[in-house]
Amino acid sequence: MNIDLSEKVVVITGGSEGIGKGIAVEAAKCGAKVAVIARDKDELQDVVDAIESDGGTAFLATADVTNSSEMKAAIEKIVDHFGRLDGLVANAGTNGKWAPIDELTPEEWRSTIDVNLTGTYLAVHHCVPHLRRQGSGSIVIMSSINGTRTFSNEGASAYAASKAGQFALGEMLALELAPAKIRVNVICPGAIESEIHDKTERQHLEKIETPVEFPEGNIPLTGGEFGTPTQVAYLAAFLLSNLSDHITGTPVWIDGGQSLIV
């Protein structure tokens, strides 16, 4: 059975690259009208152009996910354009600074929490009224194996805390929003091919390293090969679709077994 998102309007935050771009492209292939949100208009336009050149429908709105007024304006712009809203993928995120806790500054801590957790809250906060008006909807929150199953990435305290927070937020909202027929599920990726790894700032992690020897690589299913944004996109498309209409409050780890050993 093919995944059908025909006529559904789906918003994807952090939709300009990596996993977010992969989800946008795949959702459009499944028939969704896709709206992507990020700060960089040029990168967003590249995604929109790629989708439209393949026969899909896409729209962009620029916003900083940590800024409530910008997010409100972006969501309203999207709803005004398409006339409705059916789904949200709260994907925007950062790895932030990875460092020993006594070297991680309050500003660095706050920056990671603001993007990953507050950014998710704001996306949901401003989308839910439109989903309520529609009478149904699907929210997908992009968490991580870090903070949910894996705690061995030294120095990732702020990142793991933000991802654990997203996980808990998703569970809370699944129950809260169920009477409104709005489903909320959480995706927890492991190592996925993305530019985010190159943007991670690491400092003095050798001070707190826990030596571990992995059997045949640390991703059992692939012998160490990273997953792809497209693989995550398939899962997101399923959770946005009517094929998953009785699934809510469910976390799914997509990591090739990585979080079972690390």
mmCIF file of C-alpha atoms in Angstrom:
data_model
loop_
_atom_site.group_PDB
_atom_site.id
_atom_site.type_symbol
_atom_site.label_atom_id
_atom_site.label_comp_id
_atom_site.label_asym_id
_atom_site.label_seq_id
_atom_site.Cartn_x
_atom_site.Cartn_y
_atom_site.Cartn_z
ATOM 1 C CA MET A 1 0.000 0.000 0.000
ATOM 2 C CA ASN A 2 1.416 3.385 -0.993
ATOM 3 C CA ILE A 3 1.537 6.266 1.473
ATOM 4 C CA ASP A 4 -1.041 8.840 0.389
ATOM 5 C CA LEU A 5 -0.764 12.418 1.632
ATOM 6 C CA SER A 6 -2.861 13.870 -1.171
ATOM 7 C CA GLU A 7 -4.268 17.307 -0.386
ATOM 8 C CA LYS A 8 -2.746 17.329 3.109
ATOM 9 C CA VAL A 9 -0.869 20.488 4.036
ATOM 10 C CA VAL A 10 2.252 19.675 6.006
ATOM 11 C CA VAL A 11 4.603 22.126 7.718
ATOM 12 C CA ILE A 12 8.229 21.111 8.277
ATOM 13 C CA THR A 13 10.495 23.233 10.454
ATOM 14 C CA GLY A 14 14.187 23.085 9.680
ATOM 15 C CA GLY A 15 13.126 22.119 6.176
ATOM 16 C CA SER A 16 16.071 23.613 4.326
ATOM 17 C CA GLU A 17 18.569 20.749 4.710
ATOM 18 C CA GLY A 18 19.283 17.285 6.096
ATOM 19 C CA ILE A 19 16.397 15.310 7.553
ATOM 20 C CA GLY A 20 13.958 18.195 7.169
ATOM 21 C CA LYS A 21 14.684 18.544 3.462
ATOM 22 C CA GLY A 22 14.384 14.774 3.027
ATOM 23 C CA ILE A 23 10.963 14.783 4.696
ATOM 24 C CA ALA A 24 9.787 17.725 2.595
ATOM 25 C CA VAL A 25 10.780 16.029 -0.643
ATOM 26 C CA GLU A 26 9.247 12.665 0.308
ATOM 27 C CA ALA A 27 6.013 14.186 1.639
ATOM 28 C CA ALA A 28 5.595 16.054 -1.642
ATOM 29 C CA LYS A 29 6.152 12.828 -3.592
ATOM 30 C CA CYS A 30 3.324 11.321 -1.514
ATOM 31 C CA GLY A 31 1.035 14.145 -2.647
ATOM 32 C CA ALA A 32 1.282 16.578 0.255
ATOM 33 C CA LYS A 33 1.334 20.320 -0.142
ATOM 34 C CA VAL A 34 4.552 21.078 1.680
ATOM 35 C CA ALA A 35 5.521 24.215 3.572
ATOM 36 C CA VAL A 36 9.093 24.525 4.792
ATOM 37 C CA ILE A 37 10.293 26.878 7.520
ATOM 38 C CA ALA A 38 13.865 27.899 8.314
ATOM 39 C CA ARG A 39 15.951 31.076 8.600
ATOM 40 C CA ASP A 40 17.755 30.908 5.244
ATOM 41 C CA LYS A 41 15.429 31.906 2.405
ATOM 42 C CA ASP A 42 17.845 30.877 -0.346
ATOM 43 C CA GLU A 43 18.190 27.330 0.999
ATOM 44 C CA LEU A 44 14.425 27.081 1.427
ATOM 45 C CA GLN A 45 13.913 28.276 -2.137
ATOM 46 C CA ASP A 46 16.220 25.513 -3.373
ATOM 47 C CA VAL A 47 13.992 22.949 -1.641
ATOM 48 C CA VAL A 48 10.821 24.502 -3.058
ATOM 49 C CA ASP A 49 12.329 24.578 -6.556
ATOM 50 C CA ALA A 50 13.386 20.915 -6.314
ATOM 51 C CA ILE A 51 9.904 19.854 -5.227
ATOM 52 C CA GLU A 52 8.140 21.900 -7.884
ATOM 53 C CA SER A 53 10.480 20.692 -10.635
ATOM 54 C CA ASP A 54 9.383 17.171 -9.723
ATOM 55 C CA GLY A 55 5.715 18.119 -10.050
ATOM 56 C CA GLY A 56 5.041 18.734 -6.359
ATOM 57 C CA THR A 57 3.576 21.681 -4.486
ATOM 58 C CA ALA A 58 5.681 23.640 -2.023
ATOM 59 C CA PHE A 59 5.779 26.949 -0.200
ATOM 60 C CA LEU A 60 8.300 28.622 2.075
ATOM 61 C CA ALA A 61 8.188 30.894 5.083
ATOM 62 C CA THR A 62 11.251 32.225 6.874
ATOM 63 C CA ALA A 63 11.364 32.269 10.668
ATOM 64 C CA ASP A 64 13.626 31.690 13.622
ATOM 65 C CA VAL A 65 12.014 28.803 15.506
ATOM 66 C CA THR A 66 12.984 30.392 18.829
ATOM 67 C CA ASN A 67 11.052 33.577 18.034
ATOM 68 C CA SER A 68 7.347 33.332 18.835
ATOM 69 C CA SER A 69 6.187 36.269 16.738
ATOM 70 C CA GLU A 70 8.145 35.056 13.695
ATOM 71 C CA MET A 71 6.768 31.535 14.044
ATOM 72 C CA LYS A 72 3.204 32.808 14.454
ATOM 73 C CA ALA A 73 3.553 34.929 11.335
ATOM 74 C CA ALA A 74 5.088 32.047 9.345
ATOM 75 C CA ILE A 75 2.307 29.608 10.254
ATOM 76 C CA GLU A 76 -0.389 32.171 9.485
ATOM 77 C CA LYS A 77 1.258 32.908 6.131
ATOM 78 C CA ILE A 78 1.211 29.197 5.282
ATOM 79 C CA VAL A 79 -2.429 28.742 6.324
ATOM 80 C CA ASP A 80 -3.443 31.841 4.389
ATOM 81 C CA HIS A 81 -1.697 30.429 1.305
ATOM 82 C CA PHE A 82 -3.062 26.875 1.441
ATOM 83 C CA GLY A 83 -6.270 27.467 3.393
ATOM 84 C CA ARG A 84 -5.696 24.700 5.914
ATOM 85 C CA LEU A 85 -3.167 22.757 7.955
ATOM 86 C CA ASP A 86 -3.077 18.993 8.462
ATOM 87 C CA GLY A 87 0.361 18.119 9.803
ATOM 88 C CA LEU A 88 3.501 19.397 11.446
ATOM 89 C CA VAL A 89 6.981 17.936 11.565
ATOM 90 C CA ALA A 90 8.860 19.752 14.339
ATOM 91 C CA ASN A 91 12.306 18.992 12.998
ATOM 92 C CA ALA A 92 14.404 22.148 13.445
ATOM 93 C CA GLY A 93 17.357 21.453 15.716
ATOM 94 C CA THR A 94 20.987 21.934 16.572
ATOM 95 C CA ASN A 95 23.656 19.779 18.171
ATOM 96 C CA GLY A 96 24.986 22.884 19.869
ATOM 97 C CA LYS A 97 28.137 22.782 21.986
ATOM 98 C CA TRP A 98 29.397 19.465 23.361
ATOM 99 C CA ALA A 99 31.711 20.018 26.317
ATOM 100 C CA PRO A 100 32.258 19.043 29.958
ATOM 101 C CA ILE A 101 29.425 20.419 32.084
ATOM 102 C CA ASP A 102 31.754 22.723 34.033
ATOM 103 C CA GLU A 103 32.981 24.244 30.750
ATOM 104 C CA LEU A 104 29.607 24.492 29.029
ATOM 105 C CA THR A 105 28.467 28.092 29.515
ATOM 106 C CA PRO A 106 24.906 29.057 30.473
ATOM 107 C CA GLU A 107 24.601 30.805 27.104
ATOM 108 C CA GLU A 108 25.631 27.658 25.220
ATOM 109 C CA TRP A 109 23.218 25.567 27.288
ATOM 110 C CA ARG A 110 20.369 28.001 26.710
ATOM 111 C CA SER A 111 21.020 28.213 22.969
ATOM 112 C CA THR A 112 20.629 24.454 22.487
ATOM 113 C CA ILE A 113 17.534 24.220 24.691
ATOM 114 C CA ASP A 114 15.958 27.210 22.930
ATOM 115 C CA VAL A 115 16.334 25.790 19.425
ATOM 116 C CA ASN A 116 15.497 22.155 20.132
ATOM 117 C CA LEU A 117 12.905 22.314 22.890
ATOM 118 C CA THR A 118 11.465 25.818 22.871
ATOM 119 C CA GLY A 119 11.492 25.740 19.066
ATOM 120 C CA THR A 120 9.406 22.564 19.143
ATOM 121 C CA TYR A 121 7.007 24.091 21.663
ATOM 122 C CA LEU A 122 6.538 27.217 19.544
ATOM 123 C CA ALA A 123 5.916 25.231 16.357
ATOM 124 C CA VAL A 124 3.289 23.124 18.112
ATOM 125 C CA HIS A 125 1.851 26.104 19.994
ATOM 126 C CA HIS A 126 1.164 28.044 16.814
ATOM 127 C CA CYS A 127 0.014 25.067 14.702
ATOM 128 C CA VAL A 128 -2.437 23.457 17.122
ATOM 129 C CA PRO A 129 -5.201 26.101 16.786
ATOM 130 C CA HIS A 130 -5.269 25.472 13.030
ATOM 131 C CA LEU A 131 -5.261 21.697 13.498
ATOM 132 C CA ARG A 132 -8.128 22.005 15.985
ATOM 133 C CA ARG A 133 -10.053 24.052 13.439
ATOM 134 C CA GLN A 134 -9.397 21.364 10.836
ATOM 135 C CA GLY A 135 -10.780 18.729 13.222
ATOM 136 C CA SER A 136 -7.781 16.385 13.025
ATOM 137 C CA GLY A 137 -4.066 16.338 12.422
ATOM 138 C CA SER A 138 -0.719 14.689 12.936
ATOM 139 C CA ILE A 139 2.306 16.107 14.735
ATOM 140 C CA VAL A 140 5.695 14.451 14.427
ATOM 141 C CA ILE A 141 8.426 15.555 16.826
ATOM 142 C CA MET A 142 12.026 14.858 15.828
ATOM 143 C CA SER A 143 13.844 13.782 18.989
ATOM 144 C CA SER A 144 16.931 11.519 19.043
ATOM 145 C CA ILE A 145 18.399 8.355 20.483
ATOM 146 C CA ASN A 146 20.376 10.781 22.667
ATOM 147 C CA GLY A 147 18.419 11.532 25.812
ATOM 148 C CA THR A 148 15.965 8.682 25.210
ATOM 149 C CA ARG A 149 18.083 5.527 24.940
ATOM 150 C CA THR A 150 21.668 6.652 24.549
ATOM 151 C CA PHE A 151 23.644 8.572 27.159
ATOM 152 C CA SER A 152 27.203 7.692 26.171
ATOM 153 C CA ASN A 153 27.953 10.688 23.933
ATOM 154 C CA GLU A 154 30.122 12.591 26.357
ATOM 155 C CA GLY A 155 29.601 16.325 26.551
ATOM 156 C CA ALA A 156 26.174 16.253 24.889
ATOM 157 C CA SER A 157 24.371 17.229 28.087
ATOM 158 C CA ALA A 158 22.385 20.152 26.667
ATOM 159 C CA TYR A 159 21.540 18.251 23.485
ATOM 160 C CA ALA A 160 20.429 15.112 25.336
ATOM 161 C CA ALA A 161 18.383 17.147 27.820
ATOM 162 C CA SER A 162 16.616 18.944 24.981
ATOM 163 C CA LYS A 163 15.871 15.671 23.212
ATOM 164 C CA ALA A 164 14.561 14.074 26.404
ATOM 165 C CA GLY A 165 12.362 17.133 26.797
ATOM 166 C CA GLN A 166 10.980 16.720 23.274
ATOM 167 C CA PHE A 167 10.256 13.070 24.045
ATOM 168 C CA ALA A 168 8.319 13.961 27.191
ATOM 169 C CA LEU A 169 6.511 16.809 25.448
ATOM 170 C CA GLY A 170 5.340 14.430 22.751
ATOM 171 C CA GLU A 171 3.947 11.978 25.312
ATOM 172 C CA MET A 172 2.135 14.761 27.172
ATOM 173 C CA LEU A 173 0.647 16.242 24.015
ATOM 174 C CA ALA A 174 -0.498 12.887 22.645
ATOM 175 C CA LEU A 175 -2.867 12.558 25.595
ATOM 176 C CA GLU A 176 -3.836 16.226 25.717
ATOM 177 C CA LEU A 177 -4.657 16.494 22.024
ATOM 178 C CA ALA A 178 -6.279 13.085 21.504
ATOM 179 C CA PRO A 179 -9.833 14.385 22.098
ATOM 180 C CA ALA A 180 -9.220 16.872 19.265
ATOM 181 C CA LYS A 181 -8.225 13.964 16.974
ATOM 182 C CA ILE A 182 -4.676 15.322 16.765
ATOM 183 C CA ARG A 183 -2.073 12.566 16.908
ATOM 184 C CA VAL A 184 1.422 13.177 18.276
ATOM 185 C CA ASN A 185 4.335 10.807 17.723
ATOM 186 C CA VAL A 186 8.082 11.028 18.247
ATOM 187 C CA ILE A 187 10.874 9.928 15.914
ATOM 188 C CA CYS A 188 14.258 9.191 17.500
ATOM 189 C CA PRO A 189 16.964 8.965 14.818
ATOM 190 C CA GLY A 190 20.437 7.643 15.421
ATOM 191 C CA ALA A 191 23.360 8.565 13.177
ATOM 192 C CA ILE A 192 21.879 9.956 9.968
ATOM 193 C CA GLU A 193 23.769 11.538 7.070
ATOM 194 C CA SER A 194 23.416 15.269 7.659
ATOM 195 C CA GLU A 195 25.322 18.549 7.738
ATOM 196 C CA ILE A 196 24.535 18.877 11.446
ATOM 197 C CA HIS A 197 27.511 16.682 12.383
ATOM 198 C CA ASP A 198 29.951 19.120 10.771
ATOM 199 C CA LYS A 199 28.356 22.014 12.658
ATOM 200 C CA THR A 200 28.805 20.424 16.094
ATOM 201 C CA GLU A 201 31.324 22.267 18.242
ATOM 202 C CA ARG A 202 33.276 19.881 20.474
ATOM 203 C CA GLN A 203 35.553 20.970 23.318
ATOM 204 C CA HIS A 204 37.834 18.939 25.637
ATOM 205 C CA LEU A 205 35.737 15.771 25.359
ATOM 206 C CA GLU A 206 38.811 13.650 26.006
ATOM 207 C CA LYS A 207 38.547 14.740 29.645
ATOM 208 C CA ILE A 208 35.258 12.914 30.140
ATOM 209 C CA GLU A 209 35.463 10.137 27.562
ATOM 210 C CA THR A 210 34.158 6.696 28.501
ATOM 211 C CA PRO A 211 36.157 4.088 26.519
ATOM 212 C CA VAL A 212 33.896 1.663 24.667
ATOM 213 C CA GLU A 213 34.726 -0.996 22.077
ATOM 214 C CA PHE A 214 31.881 -1.720 19.676
ATOM 215 C CA PRO A 215 31.410 -5.078 17.938
ATOM 216 C CA GLU A 216 31.568 -4.754 14.145
ATOM 217 C CA GLY A 217 30.831 -1.039 14.202
ATOM 218 C CA ASN A 218 28.323 0.815 16.350
ATOM 219 C CA ILE A 219 25.328 0.453 13.982
ATOM 220 C CA PRO A 220 24.634 -3.298 13.926
ATOM 221 C CA LEU A 221 22.210 -3.336 11.007
ATOM 222 C CA THR A 222 24.616 -1.639 8.617
ATOM 223 C CA GLY A 223 28.059 -2.412 10.028
ATOM 224 C CA GLY A 224 28.547 1.222 10.952
ATOM 225 C CA GLU A 225 27.026 2.948 7.912
ATOM 226 C CA PHE A 226 24.854 5.974 8.758
ATOM 227 C CA GLY A 227 21.181 6.013 7.894
ATOM 228 C CA THR A 228 19.819 8.462 5.317
ATOM 229 C CA PRO A 229 17.356 11.362 5.535
ATOM 230 C CA THR A 230 15.134 9.491 3.088
ATOM 231 C CA GLN A 231 14.780 6.565 5.500
ATOM 232 C CA VAL A 232 13.625 8.962 8.214
ATOM 233 C CA ALA A 233 11.341 10.647 5.689
ATOM 234 C CA TYR A 234 9.560 7.351 4.934
ATOM 235 C CA LEU A 235 8.760 6.986 8.628
ATOM 236 C CA ALA A 236 7.603 10.594 8.962
ATOM 237 C CA ALA A 237 5.357 10.241 5.904
ATOM 238 C CA PHE A 238 3.761 7.141 7.412
ATOM 239 C CA LEU A 239 3.085 8.926 10.706
ATOM 240 C CA LEU A 240 1.577 11.888 8.858
ATOM 241 C CA SER A 241 -0.691 9.641 6.803
ATOM 242 C CA ASN A 242 -4.024 7.957 7.507
ATOM 243 C CA LEU A 243 -2.208 4.609 7.567
ATOM 244 C CA SER A 244 -1.191 5.497 11.130
ATOM 245 C CA ASP A 245 -4.562 6.895 12.231
ATOM 246 C CA HIS A 246 -4.652 4.802 15.430
ATOM 247 C CA ILE A 247 -1.065 5.562 16.459
ATOM 248 C CA THR A 248 -0.339 8.332 18.942
ATOM 249 C CA GLY A 249 2.059 8.816 21.827
ATOM 250 C CA THR A 250 4.464 6.396 20.185
ATOM 251 C CA PRO A 251 8.235 6.844 19.962
ATOM 252 C CA VAL A 252 10.037 5.123 17.099
ATOM 253 C CA TRP A 253 13.811 4.678 17.157
ATOM 254 C CA ILE A 254 15.259 4.640 13.645
ATOM 255 C CA ASP A 255 18.929 3.830 14.126
ATOM 256 C CA GLY A 256 19.762 0.369 12.771
ATOM 257 C CA GLY A 257 20.016 -0.933 16.340
ATOM 258 C CA GLN A 258 22.612 1.681 17.343
ATOM 259 C CA SER A 259 20.889 2.728 20.574
ATOM 260 C CA LEU A 260 20.722 -0.879 21.782
ATOM 261 C CA ILE A 261 24.486 -1.018 22.242
ATOM 262 C CA VAL A 262 25.618 2.568 22.876
#
